[in-house]
Tab-separated table of N, CA, C and O in Angstrom:
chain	number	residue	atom	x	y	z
A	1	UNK	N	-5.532	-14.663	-12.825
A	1	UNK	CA	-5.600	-15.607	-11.711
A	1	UNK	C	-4.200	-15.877	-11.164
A	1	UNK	O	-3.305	-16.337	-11.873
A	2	UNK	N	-4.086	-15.652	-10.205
A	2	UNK	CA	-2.518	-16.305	-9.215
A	2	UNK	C	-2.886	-17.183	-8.307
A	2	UNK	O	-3.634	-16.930	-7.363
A	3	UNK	N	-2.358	-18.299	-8.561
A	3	UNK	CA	-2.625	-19.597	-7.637
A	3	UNK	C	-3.957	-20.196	-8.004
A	3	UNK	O	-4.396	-21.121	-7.322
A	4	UNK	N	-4.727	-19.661	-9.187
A	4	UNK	CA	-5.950	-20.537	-9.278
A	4	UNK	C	-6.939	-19.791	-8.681
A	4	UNK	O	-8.030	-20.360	-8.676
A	5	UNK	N	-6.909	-18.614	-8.135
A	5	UNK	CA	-7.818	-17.762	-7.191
A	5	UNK	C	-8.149	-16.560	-7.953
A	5	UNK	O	-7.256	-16.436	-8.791
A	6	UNK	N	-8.889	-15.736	-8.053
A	6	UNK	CA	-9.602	-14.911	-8.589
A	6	UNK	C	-9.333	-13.580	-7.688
A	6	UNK	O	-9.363	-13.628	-6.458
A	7	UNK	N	-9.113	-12.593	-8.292
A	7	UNK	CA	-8.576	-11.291	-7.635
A	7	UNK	C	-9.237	-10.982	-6.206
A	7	UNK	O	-8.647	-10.592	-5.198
A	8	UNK	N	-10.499	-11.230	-6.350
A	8	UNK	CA	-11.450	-10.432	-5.244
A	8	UNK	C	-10.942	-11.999	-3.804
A	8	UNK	O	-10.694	-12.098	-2.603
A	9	UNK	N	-11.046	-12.814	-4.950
A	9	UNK	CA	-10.562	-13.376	-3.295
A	9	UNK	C	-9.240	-13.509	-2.323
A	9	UNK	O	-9.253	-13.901	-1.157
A	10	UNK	N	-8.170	-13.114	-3.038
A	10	UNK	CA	-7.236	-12.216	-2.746
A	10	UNK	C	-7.350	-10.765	-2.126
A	10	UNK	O	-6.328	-10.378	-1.559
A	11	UNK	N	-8.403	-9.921	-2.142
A	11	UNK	CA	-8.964	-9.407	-1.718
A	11	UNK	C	-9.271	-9.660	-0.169
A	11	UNK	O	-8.717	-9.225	0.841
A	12	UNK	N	-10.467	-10.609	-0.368
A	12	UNK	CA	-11.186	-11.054	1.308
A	12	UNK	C	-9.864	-11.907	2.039
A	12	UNK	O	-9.837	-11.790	3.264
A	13	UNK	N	-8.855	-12.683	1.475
A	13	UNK	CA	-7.468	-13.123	2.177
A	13	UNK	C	-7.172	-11.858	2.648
A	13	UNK	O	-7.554	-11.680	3.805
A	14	UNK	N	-6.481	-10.697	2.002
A	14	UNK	CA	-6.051	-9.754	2.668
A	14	UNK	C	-7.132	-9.306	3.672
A	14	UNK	O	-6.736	-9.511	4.820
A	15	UNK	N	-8.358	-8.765	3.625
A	15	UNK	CA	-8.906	-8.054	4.619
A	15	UNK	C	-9.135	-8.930	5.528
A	15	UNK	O	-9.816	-8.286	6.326
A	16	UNK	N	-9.034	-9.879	5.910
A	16	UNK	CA	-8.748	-11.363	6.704
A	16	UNK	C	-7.603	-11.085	7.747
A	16	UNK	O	-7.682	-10.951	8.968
A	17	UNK	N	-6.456	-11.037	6.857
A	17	UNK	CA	-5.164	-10.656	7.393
A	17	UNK	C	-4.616	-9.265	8.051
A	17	UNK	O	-3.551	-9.144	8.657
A	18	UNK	N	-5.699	-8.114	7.766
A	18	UNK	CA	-5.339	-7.200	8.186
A	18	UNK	C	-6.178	-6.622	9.451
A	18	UNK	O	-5.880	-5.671	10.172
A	19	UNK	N	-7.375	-7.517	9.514
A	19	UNK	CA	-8.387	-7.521	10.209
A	19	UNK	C	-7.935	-8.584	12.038
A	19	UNK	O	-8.178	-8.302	13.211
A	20	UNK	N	-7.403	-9.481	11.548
A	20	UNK	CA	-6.765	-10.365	12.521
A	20	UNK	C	-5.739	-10.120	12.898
A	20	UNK	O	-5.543	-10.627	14.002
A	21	UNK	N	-4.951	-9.582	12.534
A	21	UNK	CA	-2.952	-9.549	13.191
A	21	UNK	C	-3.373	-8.241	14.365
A	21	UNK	O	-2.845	-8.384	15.467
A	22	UNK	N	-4.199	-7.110	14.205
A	22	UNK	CA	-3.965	-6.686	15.728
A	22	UNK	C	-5.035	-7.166	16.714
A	22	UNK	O	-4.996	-6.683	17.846
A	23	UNK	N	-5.831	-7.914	16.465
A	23	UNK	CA	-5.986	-8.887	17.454
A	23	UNK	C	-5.039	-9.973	17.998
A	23	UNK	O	-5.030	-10.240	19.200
A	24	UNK	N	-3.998	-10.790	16.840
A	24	UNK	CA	-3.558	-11.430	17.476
A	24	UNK	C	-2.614	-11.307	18.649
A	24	UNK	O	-2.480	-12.044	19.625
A	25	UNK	N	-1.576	-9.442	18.082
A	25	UNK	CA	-0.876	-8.588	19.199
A	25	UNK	C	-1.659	-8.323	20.676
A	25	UNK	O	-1.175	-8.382	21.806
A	26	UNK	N	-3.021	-8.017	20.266
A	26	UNK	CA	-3.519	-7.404	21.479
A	26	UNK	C	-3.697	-8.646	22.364
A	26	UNK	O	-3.368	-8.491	23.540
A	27	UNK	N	-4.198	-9.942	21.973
A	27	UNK	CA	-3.761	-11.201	22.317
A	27	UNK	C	-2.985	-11.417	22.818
A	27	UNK	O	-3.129	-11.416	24.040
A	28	UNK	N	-1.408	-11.804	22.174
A	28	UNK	CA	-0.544	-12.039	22.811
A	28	UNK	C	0.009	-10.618	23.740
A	28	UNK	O	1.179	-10.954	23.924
A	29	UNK	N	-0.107	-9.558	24.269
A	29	UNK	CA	-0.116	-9.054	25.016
A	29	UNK	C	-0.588	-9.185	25.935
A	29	UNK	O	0.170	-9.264	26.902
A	30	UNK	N	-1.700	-9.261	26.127
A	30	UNK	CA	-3.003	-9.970	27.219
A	30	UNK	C	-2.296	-11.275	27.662
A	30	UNK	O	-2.094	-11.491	28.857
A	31	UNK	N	-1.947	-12.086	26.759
A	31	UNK	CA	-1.510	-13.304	27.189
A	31	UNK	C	-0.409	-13.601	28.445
A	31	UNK	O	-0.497	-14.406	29.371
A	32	UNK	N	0.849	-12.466	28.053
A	32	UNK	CA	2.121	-12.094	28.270
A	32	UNK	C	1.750	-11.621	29.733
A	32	UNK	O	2.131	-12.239	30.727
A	33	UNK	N	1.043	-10.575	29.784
A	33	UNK	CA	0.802	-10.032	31.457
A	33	UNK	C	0.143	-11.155	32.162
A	33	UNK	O	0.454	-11.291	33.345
A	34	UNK	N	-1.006	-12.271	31.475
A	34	UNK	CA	-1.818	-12.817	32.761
A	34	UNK	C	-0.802	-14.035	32.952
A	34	UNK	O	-1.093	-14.629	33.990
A	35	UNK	N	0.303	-14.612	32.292
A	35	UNK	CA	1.181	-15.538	32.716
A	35	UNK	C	2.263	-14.976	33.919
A	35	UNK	O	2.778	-15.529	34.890
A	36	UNK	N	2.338	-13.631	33.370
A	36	UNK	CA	3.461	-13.078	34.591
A	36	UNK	C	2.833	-12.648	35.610
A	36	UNK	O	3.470	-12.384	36.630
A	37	UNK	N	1.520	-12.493	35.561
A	37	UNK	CA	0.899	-12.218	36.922
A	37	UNK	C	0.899	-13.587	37.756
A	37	UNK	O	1.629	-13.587	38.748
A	38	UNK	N	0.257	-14.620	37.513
A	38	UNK	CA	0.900	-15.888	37.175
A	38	UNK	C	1.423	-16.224	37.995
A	38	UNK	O	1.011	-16.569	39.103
A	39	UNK	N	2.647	-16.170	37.497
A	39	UNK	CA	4.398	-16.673	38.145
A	39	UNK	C	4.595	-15.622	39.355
A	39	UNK	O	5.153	-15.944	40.404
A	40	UNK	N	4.094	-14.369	39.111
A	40	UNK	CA	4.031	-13.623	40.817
A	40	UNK	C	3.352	-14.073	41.521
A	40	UNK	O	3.789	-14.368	42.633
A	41	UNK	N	1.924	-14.336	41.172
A	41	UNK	CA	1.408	-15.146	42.737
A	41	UNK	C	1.755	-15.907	42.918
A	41	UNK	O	1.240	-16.173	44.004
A	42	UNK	N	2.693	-17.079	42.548
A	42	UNK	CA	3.057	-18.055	42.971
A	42	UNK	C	4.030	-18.246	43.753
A	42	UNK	O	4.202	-19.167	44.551
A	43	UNK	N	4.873	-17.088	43.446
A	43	UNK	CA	6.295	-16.979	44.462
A	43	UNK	C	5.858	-15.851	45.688
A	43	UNK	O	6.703	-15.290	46.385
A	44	UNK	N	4.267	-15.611	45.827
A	44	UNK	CA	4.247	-15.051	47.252
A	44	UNK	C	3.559	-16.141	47.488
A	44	UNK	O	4.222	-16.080	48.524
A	45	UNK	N	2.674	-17.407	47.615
A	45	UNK	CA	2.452	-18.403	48.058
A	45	UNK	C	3.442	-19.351	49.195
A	45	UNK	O	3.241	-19.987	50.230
A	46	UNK	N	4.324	-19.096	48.527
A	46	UNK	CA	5.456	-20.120	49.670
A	46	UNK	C	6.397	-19.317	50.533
A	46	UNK	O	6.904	-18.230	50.254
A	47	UNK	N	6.543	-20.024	51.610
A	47	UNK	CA	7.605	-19.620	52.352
A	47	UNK	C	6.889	-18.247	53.592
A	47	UNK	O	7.452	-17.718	54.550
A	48	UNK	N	5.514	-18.041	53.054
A	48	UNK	CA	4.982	-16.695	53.811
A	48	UNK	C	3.997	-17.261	54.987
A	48	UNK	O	3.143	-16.555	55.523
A	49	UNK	N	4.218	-18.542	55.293
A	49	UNK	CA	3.358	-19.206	56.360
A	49	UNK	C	3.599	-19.278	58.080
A	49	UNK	O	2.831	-19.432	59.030
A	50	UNK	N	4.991	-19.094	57.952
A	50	UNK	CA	5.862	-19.128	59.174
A	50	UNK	C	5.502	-18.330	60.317
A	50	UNK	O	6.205	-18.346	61.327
């Protein structure tokens, strides 16, 4: 036992952890482009009315 936990559930922690981190990349990727798309439409909004 390490930490009071039983091997196998050390186990389902890891496949937890290996199962989630490239979601969280593909996530924060996704995230990263729809904020900068974002901040581009916003700076063709102004000033283009004239």
């Amino acid at each position: 036992m390490i930490l009071g936990l039983e091997w196998y559930w050390w186990l389902v922690i890891l496949a937890v952890l290996v199962i989630s981190v490239p979601f969280k990349v593909k996530f924060m990727k996704w995230w990263g482009k729809r904020s900068q798309e974002k901040r581009e439409g916003q700076r063709g909004k102004w000033g283009e009315e004239d």
